[in-house]
Amino acid sequence: MHRFHYVGNSLHCESVELAAVARLYGTPTYVYSAATVEDNYRRLAGSLDGLDVQVCYAMKANSSLALLRLFANLGAAFDVVSGGELRRVLAAGAKVNRSVFAGVGKTEAEIRFALESGIFALHAESEPELARINHVAGQLGRKAAVGIRVNPDVDARTHAKITTGKSENKFGIPLKFAAAAYAAAAKLPHLELKGVQMHIGSQLTEVGPFVEAVEKIAPLARQLQRDFGITYFSLGGGIGVVYQDALASGAAAWWDALPADRRPITPEAYGAALKPLLQPLGLKLLLEPGRFMVGNAGVLLSRVEYLKRGQGKNFLILDAAMNDLVRPAMYDAYHEIVPLQRDTSRRALMADIVGPICESGDCFATDRTVQELGEGEYVAFLSAGAYGHVMAGRYNSRPMPAEVLVRGSSFELVNARESFEQMVAGERVPAWLK
Ligand SMILES: *Cc1c(COP(=O)(O)O)cnc(C)c1O
């Protein structure tokens, strides 16, 4: 459920008319709903009610400082994957003493920074990394708390580029070698073995793979608790959001109307399926959701530049491009695209919805049916809150898009559109070329 809906014929985020945001701050602009984020957080945190749960928001999905502060205020900690993300948490005014550091390629500098910042634990993905963490902790004269990411070899049944829990993926230590990896790590003097970690992929739409993975890892977790006194089980992220019927899925009635076996994953179903497996372990549980927390809480606003009527094909050319929202080009992702001003008296238009960049990949949708639209009108890409702005770039010297946060009837620019001066600030022409 989310807070994007038509009031009359104009699309609103909570009580804010999105066309007003587009007119004031221009486009392309991302708009986020604080109430939707809060709702997602509370539902997921409550899904394992009665167990000792810490939500560590996987901030790589959307690391806007404003959203980080919103999460911190809600009681969330963070799952960070780089020194830059760690700095963002601190810049947002949050602490990292309940947060974890994940990723397959942590540098020495990142490990040192995380330890000095008082991170709750580092999630290691290989034996050489454990050795490196031990080494850095030794230099600092302290012990590093670690969990090892275990790869359960489970098929998450999601897109190939976002599946991570199969044995052929680069992530984690295979389950059958995990006990040996812990035994070896236990001999390293500057490590404290604190937990076990899994993360099997992203945009999962069913609970089955989560259940399978937890069932596979639970016996190991028990053994590690007994042998090394680990205290937590980190379940990773991966809960999917609705892309296809994004607008309709804002209403509770949409979910209720679906038969249970066709309903996309919900936090309630996730919790209900996992609780019986997790409760007997008596471990603290870390949840590291990214996409679920923010995916349906954000839209990308864009302006129609041209309606080009080609030979046997129409093109709706927008001012947003693949640099602003790369998911369609990179993952063949589907985003629902709707007009900010709905007009049911207009004809339907079948068109390819594209950006201005000279690449065939700069195409958001092929043969999509939308209401006929013309120059100067606005559209919104729904479910664009996760892996949207964070993956944006400057290809074609297009500036990084702006970001706006809505709460109730008010909205605020939380990230200004990049200026040309900011874009070229680090560049210089060498004297020998002048
Ligand atoms: C990306 C990632 C997450 C978050 O995944 P989502 O699908 O966005 O929930 C959590 N944990 C780890 C280790 C990750 O790499």
CSV table of C-alpha atoms and ligand atoms in Angstrom, one decimal:
chain,number,residue,atom,x,y,z
A,1,MET,CA,0.0,0.0,0.0
A,2,HIS,CA,1.2,3.5,-0.7
A,3,ARG,CA,0.0,7.1,-0.8
A,4,PHE,CA,0.0,8.0,-4.5
A,5,HIS,CA,-3.6,8.4,-5.8
A,6,TYR,CA,-5.8,10.5,-7.9
A,7,VAL,CA,-7.8,13.2,-6.2
A,8,GLY,CA,-10.4,14.0,-8.9
A,9,ASN,CA,-8.2,13.8,-11.9
A,10,SER,CA,-4.9,15.0,-10.6
A,11,LEU,CA,-2.3,12.6,-9.1
A,12,HIS,CA,-1.4,13.3,-5.5
A,13,CYS,CA,1.3,12.1,-3.2
A,14,GLU,CA,-0.4,12.1,0.2
A,15,SER,CA,-2.2,15.5,0.1
A,16,VAL,CA,0.2,17.2,-2.3
A,17,GLU,CA,-0.7,17.7,-5.9
A,18,LEU,CA,2.3,16.4,-7.9
A,19,ALA,CA,1.8,18.8,-10.8
A,20,ALA,CA,2.5,21.6,-8.3
A,21,VAL,CA,5.8,20.0,-7.4
A,22,ALA,CA,6.7,19.6,-11.1
A,23,ARG,CA,5.9,23.2,-11.8
A,24,LEU,CA,7.8,24.5,-8.8
A,25,TYR,CA,11.0,22.4,-9.0
A,26,GLY,CA,11.0,21.3,-12.7
A,27,THR,CA,11.6,17.8,-14.0
A,28,PRO,CA,12.9,15.1,-13.9
A,29,THR,CA,12.3,15.0,-10.1
A,30,TYR,CA,11.9,12.2,-7.7
A,31,VAL,CA,9.2,12.6,-5.1
A,32,TYR,CA,9.0,10.5,-1.9
A,33,SER,CA,6.1,9.9,0.5
A,34,ALA,CA,7.2,9.9,4.1
A,35,ALA,CA,3.9,8.3,5.3
A,36,THR,CA,4.5,5.4,2.9
A,37,VAL,CA,8.0,4.8,4.2
A,38,GLU,CA,6.7,4.9,7.8
A,39,ASP,CA,4.0,2.5,6.9
A,40,ASN,CA,6.4,0.1,5.2
A,41,TYR,CA,8.8,0.3,8.1
A,42,ARG,CA,6.1,-0.4,10.8
A,43,ARG,CA,4.6,-3.3,8.9
A,44,LEU,CA,7.9,-5.1,8.3
A,45,ALA,CA,9.2,-4.4,11.8
A,46,GLY,CA,5.9,-5.7,13.2
A,47,SER,CA,5.9,-8.8,11.1
A,48,LEU,CA,8.1,-10.7,13.5
A,49,ASP,CA,6.3,-9.3,16.5
A,50,GLY,CA,7.4,-10.8,19.8
A,51,LEU,CA,10.9,-11.7,18.5
A,52,ASP,CA,14.0,-9.5,19.1
A,53,VAL,CA,14.2,-7.7,15.7
A,54,GLN,CA,16.4,-4.9,14.4
A,55,VAL,CA,15.6,-3.5,11.0
A,56,CYS,CA,18.8,-2.4,9.3
A,57,TYR,CA,17.6,-0.4,6.2
A,58,ALA,CA,19.7,-1.4,3.2
A,59,MET,CA,20.4,2.2,2.2
A,60,LYS,CA,21.8,1.4,-1.2
A,61,ALA,CA,18.2,1.4,-2.4
A,62,ASN,CA,17.9,5.1,-1.6
A,63,SER,CA,20.4,7.0,0.4
A,64,SER,CA,18.9,10.5,0.5
A,65,LEU,CA,20.0,12.1,3.7
A,66,ALA,CA,16.4,13.1,4.4
A,67,LEU,CA,15.2,9.5,4.1
A,68,LEU,CA,18.1,8.3,6.3
A,69,ARG,CA,17.0,10.6,9.0
A,70,LEU,CA,13.4,9.5,8.7
A,71,PHE,CA,14.5,5.9,9.1
A,72,ALA,CA,16.7,6.8,12.1
A,73,ASN,CA,13.8,8.6,13.7
A,74,LEU,CA,11.7,5.5,13.2
A,75,GLY,CA,14.3,3.4,15.1
A,76,ALA,CA,15.9,1.8,12.1
A,77,ALA,CA,19.6,1.1,11.8
A,78,PHE,CA,21.4,0.7,8.5
A,79,ASP,CA,23.0,-1.9,6.2
A,80,VAL,CA,25.8,0.0,4.6
A,81,VAL,CA,28.0,-1.2,1.7
A,82,SER,CA,30.7,1.4,1.4
A,83,GLY,CA,32.6,4.1,3.3
A,84,GLY,CA,30.5,6.7,1.4
A,85,GLU,CA,27.3,5.2,2.7
A,86,LEU,CA,28.7,5.1,6.2
A,87,ARG,CA,29.5,8.8,5.9
A,88,ARG,CA,26.0,9.5,4.8
A,89,VAL,CA,24.5,7.8,7.9
A,90,LEU,CA,26.7,10.1,10.0
A,91,ALA,CA,25.9,13.1,7.9
A,92,ALA,CA,22.2,12.4,8.5
A,93,GLY,CA,22.9,12.7,12.2
A,94,ALA,CA,22.4,9.0,12.9
A,95,LYS,CA,24.5,6.6,14.9
A,96,VAL,CA,26.0,3.4,13.5
A,97,ASN,CA,26.3,1.3,16.7
A,98,ARG,CA,23.3,-0.9,15.6
A,99,SER,CA,24.3,-0.9,11.9
A,100,VAL,CA,26.1,-3.5,9.8
A,101,PHE,CA,28.6,-3.3,6.9
A,102,ALA,CA,28.0,-5.7,4.0
A,103,GLY,CA,29.7,-6.2,0.6
A,104,VAL,CA,32.2,-8.5,-1.1
A,105,GLY,CA,35.0,-6.0,-1.6
A,106,LYS,CA,35.5,-3.9,1.6
A,107,THR,CA,38.8,-2.0,1.4
A,108,GLU,CA,41.2,-1.7,4.4
A,109,ALA,CA,40.2,2.0,4.7
A,110,GLU,CA,36.5,1.1,4.8
A,111,ILE,CA,37.0,-1.6,7.5
A,112,ARG,CA,39.1,0.8,9.6
A,113,PHE,CA,36.5,3.6,9.2
A,114,ALA,CA,33.6,1.2,10.2
A,115,LEU,CA,35.5,-0.1,13.3
A,116,GLU,CA,36.4,3.4,14.3
A,117,SER,CA,32.8,4.5,13.9
A,118,GLY,CA,31.6,1.8,16.2
A,119,ILE,CA,29.7,-0.4,13.7
A,120,PHE,CA,27.6,-3.2,15.2
A,121,ALA,CA,29.2,-5.8,12.9
A,122,LEU,CA,30.9,-6.4,9.6
A,123,HIS,CA,29.4,-9.0,7.4
A,124,ALA,CA,32.3,-10.9,5.8
A,125,GLU,CA,32.0,-12.8,2.5
A,126,SER,CA,35.3,-14.7,2.2
A,127,GLU,CA,38.2,-16.1,4.1
A,128,PRO,CA,40.6,-13.4,2.8
A,129,GLU,CA,38.2,-10.7,4.0
A,130,LEU,CA,38.1,-12.3,7.5
A,131,ALA,CA,41.9,-12.2,7.5
A,132,ARG,CA,41.9,-8.6,6.5
A,133,ILE,CA,39.3,-7.5,9.1
A,134,ASN,CA,41.4,-9.4,11.7
A,135,HIS,CA,44.5,-7.5,10.6
A,136,VAL,CA,42.9,-4.1,10.7
A,137,ALA,CA,41.2,-4.7,14.1
A,138,GLY,CA,44.7,-5.8,15.4
A,139,GLN,CA,46.2,-2.5,14.2
A,140,LEU,CA,43.5,-0.6,16.0
A,141,GLY,CA,44.1,-2.8,19.1
A,142,ARG,CA,40.5,-4.1,19.3
A,143,LYS,CA,38.2,-6.9,18.3
A,144,ALA,CA,36.0,-6.7,15.3
A,145,ALA,CA,32.5,-8.1,15.5
A,146,VAL,CA,31.7,-10.2,12.5
A,147,GLY,CA,29.0,-12.3,10.9
A,148,ILE,CA,29.7,-14.5,7.9
A,149,ARG,CA,27.5,-14.4,4.9
A,150,VAL,CA,26.5,-17.9,4.0
A,151,ASN,CA,25.3,-18.8,0.6
A,152,PRO,CA,22.5,-21.3,0.9
A,153,ASP,CA,22.3,-22.2,-2.8
A,154,VAL,CA,18.7,-21.3,-3.1
A,155,ASP,CA,17.0,-20.0,-6.3
A,156,ALA,CA,15.3,-16.8,-5.5
A,157,ARG,CA,13.3,-17.0,-8.8
A,158,THR,CA,14.0,-13.3,-9.6
A,159,HIS,CA,16.0,-11.5,-12.4
A,160,ALA,CA,19.4,-12.9,-13.0
A,161,LYS,CA,21.2,-9.6,-12.3
A,162,ILE,CA,19.7,-9.5,-8.8
A,163,THR,CA,19.8,-13.1,-7.7
A,164,THR,CA,22.6,-13.6,-5.1
A,165,GLY,CA,22.0,-16.8,-3.2
A,166,LYS,CA,22.9,-19.4,-5.9
A,167,SER,CA,26.3,-21.2,-5.5
A,168,GLU,CA,27.4,-19.7,-8.9
A,169,ASN,CA,27.0,-16.1,-7.5
A,170,LYS,CA,29.9,-14.2,-6.1
A,171,PHE,CA,28.3,-13.7,-2.7
A,172,GLY,CA,29.0,-15.4,0.6
A,173,ILE,CA,30.6,-18.6,1.6
A,174,PRO,CA,28.9,-21.8,0.5
A,175,LEU,CA,26.8,-23.5,3.2
A,176,LYS,CA,28.9,-26.7,3.2
A,177,PHE,CA,32.1,-24.7,3.9
A,178,ALA,CA,30.6,-22.3,6.4
A,179,ALA,CA,31.2,-24.3,9.6
A,180,ALA,CA,34.9,-24.6,8.6
A,181,ALA,CA,35.1,-20.9,7.8
A,182,TYR,CA,33.8,-20.1,11.3
A,183,ALA,CA,36.2,-22.6,12.9
A,184,ALA,CA,39.1,-20.9,11.0
A,185,ALA,CA,37.8,-17.4,11.9
A,186,ALA,CA,37.5,-18.4,15.6
A,187,LYS,CA,41.3,-18.8,15.6
A,188,LEU,CA,41.9,-15.2,14.5
A,189,PRO,CA,42.6,-13.2,17.7
A,190,HIS,CA,41.0,-9.9,16.7
A,191,LEU,CA,37.6,-11.3,15.6
A,192,GLU,CA,34.5,-11.8,17.6
A,193,LEU,CA,32.1,-14.2,15.9
A,194,LYS,CA,28.8,-12.6,16.5
A,195,GLY,CA,26.3,-13.7,13.9
A,196,VAL,CA,25.4,-15.5,10.7
A,197,GLN,CA,24.1,-13.7,7.6
A,198,MET,CA,22.2,-14.6,4.4
A,199,HIS,CA,20.8,-12.5,1.5
A,200,ILE,CA,19.4,-14.5,-1.4
A,201,GLY,CA,18.4,-11.8,-3.9
A,202,SER,CA,16.2,-8.9,-4.6
A,203,GLN,CA,12.6,-8.3,-5.8
A,204,LEU,CA,11.4,-11.7,-4.5
A,205,THR,CA,7.7,-12.0,-5.0
A,206,GLU,CA,7.0,-15.2,-3.0
A,207,VAL,CA,8.1,-16.4,0.5
A,208,GLY,CA,9.1,-19.9,-0.6
A,209,PRO,CA,12.8,-19.1,-1.3
A,210,PHE,CA,13.1,-17.3,2.1
A,211,VAL,CA,11.7,-20.3,3.9
A,212,GLU,CA,14.0,-22.7,2.0
A,213,ALA,CA,17.0,-20.6,2.8
A,214,VAL,CA,16.2,-20.2,6.5
A,215,GLU,CA,15.5,-23.9,6.7
A,216,LYS,CA,18.9,-24.7,5.2
A,217,ILE,CA,20.8,-22.2,7.5
A,218,ALA,CA,18.9,-22.8,10.8
A,219,PRO,CA,20.9,-26.0,11.7
A,220,LEU,CA,24.1,-24.1,11.1
A,221,ALA,CA,22.9,-21.2,13.2
A,222,ARG,CA,22.2,-23.6,16.1
A,223,GLN,CA,25.6,-25.1,15.8
A,224,LEU,CA,27.3,-21.7,15.7
A,225,GLN,CA,25.4,-20.6,18.7
A,226,ARG,CA,26.6,-23.6,20.6
A,227,ASP,CA,30.2,-23.6,19.4
A,228,PHE,CA,30.9,-19.9,19.2
A,229,GLY,CA,28.1,-18.2,21.1
A,230,ILE,CA,26.8,-16.2,18.1
A,231,THR,CA,23.9,-14.0,19.1
A,232,TYR,CA,22.1,-13.0,15.8
A,233,PHE,CA,20.8,-14.2,12.5
A,234,SER,CA,20.8,-11.6,9.8
A,235,LEU,CA,18.1,-12.5,7.2
A,236,GLY,CA,19.1,-9.9,4.5
A,237,GLY,CA,16.6,-8.1,2.3
A,238,GLY,CA,14.9,-9.0,-0.9
A,239,ILE,CA,11.2,-8.5,-0.3
A,240,GLY,CA,9.7,-7.3,-3.6
A,241,VAL,CA,7.3,-4.5,-4.4
A,242,VAL,CA,4.5,-4.2,-7.0
A,243,TYR,CA,5.6,-2.8,-10.3
A,244,GLN,CA,2.9,-4.0,-12.7
A,245,ASP,CA,-0.2,-2.7,-11.0
A,246,ALA,CA,1.6,-0.1,-9.0
A,247,LEU,CA,-1.1,2.5,-8.9
A,248,ALA,CA,-3.9,0.1,-8.0
A,249,SER,CA,-1.7,-1.6,-5.3
A,250,GLY,CA,-1.9,1.6,-3.2
A,251,ALA,CA,-5.3,0.5,-2.0
A,252,ALA,CA,-5.9,-2.2,0.6
A,253,ALA,CA,-8.9,-3.4,-1.4
A,254,TRP,CA,-6.6,-4.4,-4.3
A,255,TRP,CA,-4.7,-6.7,-2.0
A,256,ASP,CA,-7.8,-8.1,-0.4
A,257,ALA,CA,-9.4,-8.9,-3.8
A,258,LEU,CA,-6.5,-11.1,-4.8
A,259,PRO,CA,-6.6,-14.8,-4.0
A,260,ALA,CA,-3.9,-15.6,-1.4
A,261,ASP,CA,-1.9,-17.7,-3.8
A,262,ARG,CA,-1.7,-14.9,-6.3
A,263,ARG,CA,-0.9,-12.1,-3.9
A,264,PRO,CA,2.6,-10.7,-4.1
A,265,ILE,CA,4.7,-11.1,-1.0
A,266,THR,CA,3.6,-9.0,2.0
A,267,PRO,CA,5.5,-8.4,5.2
A,268,GLU,CA,2.7,-10.2,7.1
A,269,ALA,CA,3.1,-13.3,4.9
A,270,TYR,CA,6.9,-13.1,5.3
A,271,GLY,CA,6.7,-12.9,9.1
A,272,ALA,CA,4.0,-15.6,9.3
A,273,ALA,CA,6.1,-18.1,7.3
A,274,LEU,CA,9.4,-17.4,9.0
A,275,LYS,CA,8.4,-17.0,12.6
A,276,PRO,CA,7.9,-20.7,13.4
A,277,LEU,CA,11.4,-21.3,12.0
A,278,LEU,CA,13.1,-18.4,13.7
A,279,GLN,CA,11.4,-18.4,17.1
A,280,PRO,CA,13.0,-21.7,18.4
A,281,LEU,CA,16.5,-20.4,17.6
A,282,GLY,CA,16.2,-17.7,20.3
A,283,LEU,CA,18.6,-15.4,18.3
A,284,LYS,CA,18.3,-11.7,17.7
A,285,LEU,CA,17.1,-11.1,14.1
A,286,LEU,CA,18.4,-8.5,11.8
A,287,LEU,CA,16.3,-7.6,8.7
A,288,GLU,CA,18.0,-5.7,5.9
A,289,PRO,CA,15.3,-4.6,3.5
A,290,GLY,CA,16.0,-2.0,0.9
A,291,ARG,CA,13.6,-2.0,-2.0
A,292,PHE,CA,10.5,-2.9,0.2
A,293,MET,CA,11.0,0.1,2.4
A,294,VAL,CA,11.2,2.7,-0.3
A,295,GLY,CA,10.3,1.2,-3.7
A,296,ASN,CA,6.6,2.1,-3.7
A,297,ALA,CA,7.2,5.3,-1.7
A,298,GLY,CA,8.7,7.2,-4.6
A,299,VAL,CA,7.8,8.3,-8.1
A,300,LEU,CA,9.8,10.0,-10.8
A,301,LEU,CA,8.1,13.0,-12.4
A,302,SER,CA,8.9,13.9,-16.0
A,303,ARG,CA,7.6,16.2,-18.7
A,304,VAL,CA,6.5,15.3,-22.2
A,305,GLU,CA,8.7,17.0,-24.7
A,306,TYR,CA,7.2,15.7,-27.9
A,307,LEU,CA,4.7,13.3,-29.3
A,308,LYS,CA,6.4,12.0,-32.4
A,309,ARG,CA,4.2,10.1,-34.8
A,310,GLY,CA,6.6,7.7,-36.6
A,311,GLN,CA,5.9,5.2,-39.3
A,312,GLY,CA,3.7,2.6,-37.7
A,313,LYS,CA,4.9,3.7,-34.3
A,314,ASN,CA,4.4,6.6,-31.9
A,315,PHE,CA,7.1,7.9,-29.6
A,316,LEU,CA,6.4,9.8,-26.4
A,317,ILE,CA,9.6,11.6,-25.8
A,318,LEU,CA,10.2,12.6,-22.2
A,319,ASP,CA,12.7,14.9,-20.4
A,320,ALA,CA,13.7,12.0,-18.2
A,321,ALA,CA,16.2,9.5,-19.6
A,322,MET,CA,18.0,6.3,-18.7
A,323,ASN,CA,20.6,8.3,-16.7
A,324,ASP,CA,17.8,9.4,-14.4
A,325,LEU,CA,16.1,5.9,-14.1
A,326,VAL,CA,18.3,3.1,-15.4
A,327,ARG,CA,16.1,0.1,-14.2
A,328,PRO,CA,14.3,-0.4,-17.5
A,329,ALA,CA,17.6,-0.3,-19.5
A,330,MET,CA,19.5,-2.4,-17.0
A,331,TYR,CA,17.1,-4.9,-15.7
A,332,ASP,CA,14.3,-4.8,-18.4
A,333,ALA,CA,12.3,-3.4,-15.5
A,334,TYR,CA,8.7,-2.4,-15.9
A,335,HIS,CA,7.4,0.9,-14.4
A,336,GLU,CA,3.8,2.0,-14.6
A,337,ILE,CA,3.7,5.4,-16.2
A,338,VAL,CA,0.7,7.6,-15.6
A,339,PRO,CA,-0.3,11.2,-16.4
A,340,LEU,CA,-0.3,13.7,-13.5
A,341,GLN,CA,-3.5,15.1,-15.0
A,342,ARG,CA,-6.0,12.4,-16.0
A,343,ASP,CA,-8.5,13.1,-18.8
A,344,THR,CA,-10.8,10.2,-19.5
A,345,SER,CA,-12.3,12.0,-22.5
A,346,ARG,CA,-9.1,11.7,-24.4
A,347,ARG,CA,-8.2,8.8,-26.8
A,348,ALA,CA,-5.8,6.1,-25.8
A,349,LEU,CA,-2.3,6.3,-27.4
A,350,MET,CA,-0.1,3.4,-28.0
A,351,ALA,CA,3.6,4.5,-28.0
A,352,ASP,CA,7.1,3.7,-27.1
A,353,ILE,CA,7.9,5.9,-24.1
A,354,VAL,CA,11.5,7.1,-24.5
A,355,GLY,CA,14.1,9.5,-23.2
A,356,PRO,CA,16.2,11.9,-25.3
A,357,ILE,CA,19.5,10.0,-25.3
A,358,CYS,CA,20.9,8.6,-28.5
A,359,GLU,CA,20.8,4.9,-27.4
A,360,SER,CA,18.2,2.4,-28.2
A,361,GLY,CA,18.4,1.4,-24.5
A,362,ASP,CA,17.0,4.8,-23.6
A,363,CYS,CA,13.5,3.4,-23.7
A,364,PHE,CA,11.2,3.1,-20.7
A,365,ALA,CA,8.4,1.2,-22.3
A,366,THR,CA,7.6,-0.4,-25.6
A,367,ASP,CA,4.1,-0.3,-27.1
A,368,ARG,CA,2.6,1.1,-23.9
A,369,THR,CA,-1.0,2.3,-23.9
A,370,VAL,CA,-1.4,5.6,-22.2
A,371,GLN,CA,-3.9,8.5,-22.5
A,372,GLU,CA,-3.0,10.8,-25.4
A,373,LEU,CA,-0.5,13.3,-24.1
A,374,GLY,CA,1.3,16.3,-25.6
A,375,GLU,CA,4.1,18.7,-25.0
A,376,GLY,CA,4.3,20.3,-21.6
A,377,GLU,CA,2.2,17.7,-19.8
A,378,TYR,CA,3.6,15.6,-17.0
A,379,VAL,CA,3.8,11.9,-16.2
A,380,ALA,CA,4.9,9.9,-13.2
A,381,PHE,CA,6.9,6.7,-13.1
A,382,LEU,CA,5.5,4.7,-10.2
A,383,SER,CA,7.4,2.5,-7.8
A,384,ALA,CA,10.6,4.4,-8.5
A,385,GLY,CA,11.7,5.0,-4.9
A,386,ALA,CA,14.2,2.2,-4.8
A,387,TYR,CA,17.3,1.9,-7.1
A,388,GLY,CA,16.2,5.1,-8.8
A,389,HIS,CA,18.0,8.2,-7.8
A,390,VAL,CA,20.9,6.2,-6.3
A,391,MET,CA,21.7,4.7,-9.7
A,392,ALA,CA,21.3,8.0,-11.6
A,393,GLY,CA,24.3,9.3,-13.5
A,394,ARG,CA,25.3,12.2,-15.8
A,395,TYR,CA,25.4,10.6,-19.2
A,396,ASN,CA,24.9,13.2,-21.9
A,397,SER,CA,26.0,15.8,-19.3
A,398,ARG,CA,22.5,15.7,-17.9
A,399,PRO,CA,22.5,16.9,-14.2
A,400,MET,CA,21.5,14.6,-11.3
A,401,PRO,CA,17.8,14.8,-10.8
A,402,ALA,CA,16.2,16.7,-7.9
A,403,GLU,CA,14.4,15.0,-4.9
A,404,VAL,CA,11.4,16.1,-2.9
A,405,LEU,CA,10.0,14.7,0.3
A,406,VAL,CA,6.3,14.9,1.0
A,407,ARG,CA,4.6,14.7,4.4
A,408,GLY,CA,0.9,15.3,4.6
A,409,SER,CA,0.1,18.5,2.8
A,410,SER,CA,3.6,19.9,2.8
A,411,PHE,CA,6.6,19.1,0.6
A,412,GLU,CA,10.2,20.1,0.6
A,413,LEU,CA,13.1,20.0,-1.8
A,414,VAL,CA,15.6,17.6,-0.1
A,415,ASN,CA,18.1,17.5,-3.0
A,416,ALA,CA,18.4,20.3,-5.5
A,417,ARG,CA,18.9,19.5,-9.1
A,418,GLU,CA,22.6,19.5,-9.8
A,419,SER,CA,24.0,22.7,-11.3
A,420,PHE,CA,26.4,22.7,-14.2
A,421,GLU,CA,29.1,24.1,-11.9
A,422,GLN,CA,28.7,21.2,-9.5
A,423,MET,CA,28.9,18.8,-12.4
A,424,VAL,CA,32.3,20.0,-13.6
A,425,ALA,CA,33.7,21.0,-10.2
A,426,GLY,CA,36.4,18.3,-10.1
A,427,GLU,CA,37.5,18.7,-13.7
A,428,ARG,CA,40.3,20.8,-15.2
A,429,VAL,CA,42.0,21.3,-18.5
A,430,PRO,CA,45.8,20.7,-18.0
A,431,ALA,CA,48.0,23.7,-18.7
A,432,TRP,CA,49.9,21.9,-21.5
A,433,LEU,CA,46.6,21.8,-23.5
A,434,LYS,CA,46.1,25.5,-23.2
B,1,LIG,C1,21.1,-5.3,-1.7
B,1,LIG,C2,21.2,-5.9,-0.4
B,1,LIG,C3,20.1,-5.8,0.5
B,1,LIG,C4,18.8,-5.2,0.1
B,1,LIG,O1,18.1,-5.8,-0.9
B,1,LIG,P1,16.7,-5.4,-1.3
B,1,LIG,O2,16.3,-6.3,-2.3
B,1,LIG,O3,16.7,-4.0,-1.8
B,1,LIG,O4,15.8,-5.5,-0.1
B,1,LIG,C5,20.3,-6.4,1.7
B,1,LIG,N1,21.4,-7.0,2.1
B,1,LIG,C6,22.5,-7.1,1.3
B,1,LIG,C7,23.7,-7.8,1.7
B,1,LIG,C8,22.4,-6.6,0.0
B,1,LIG,O5,23.4,-6.7,-0.8
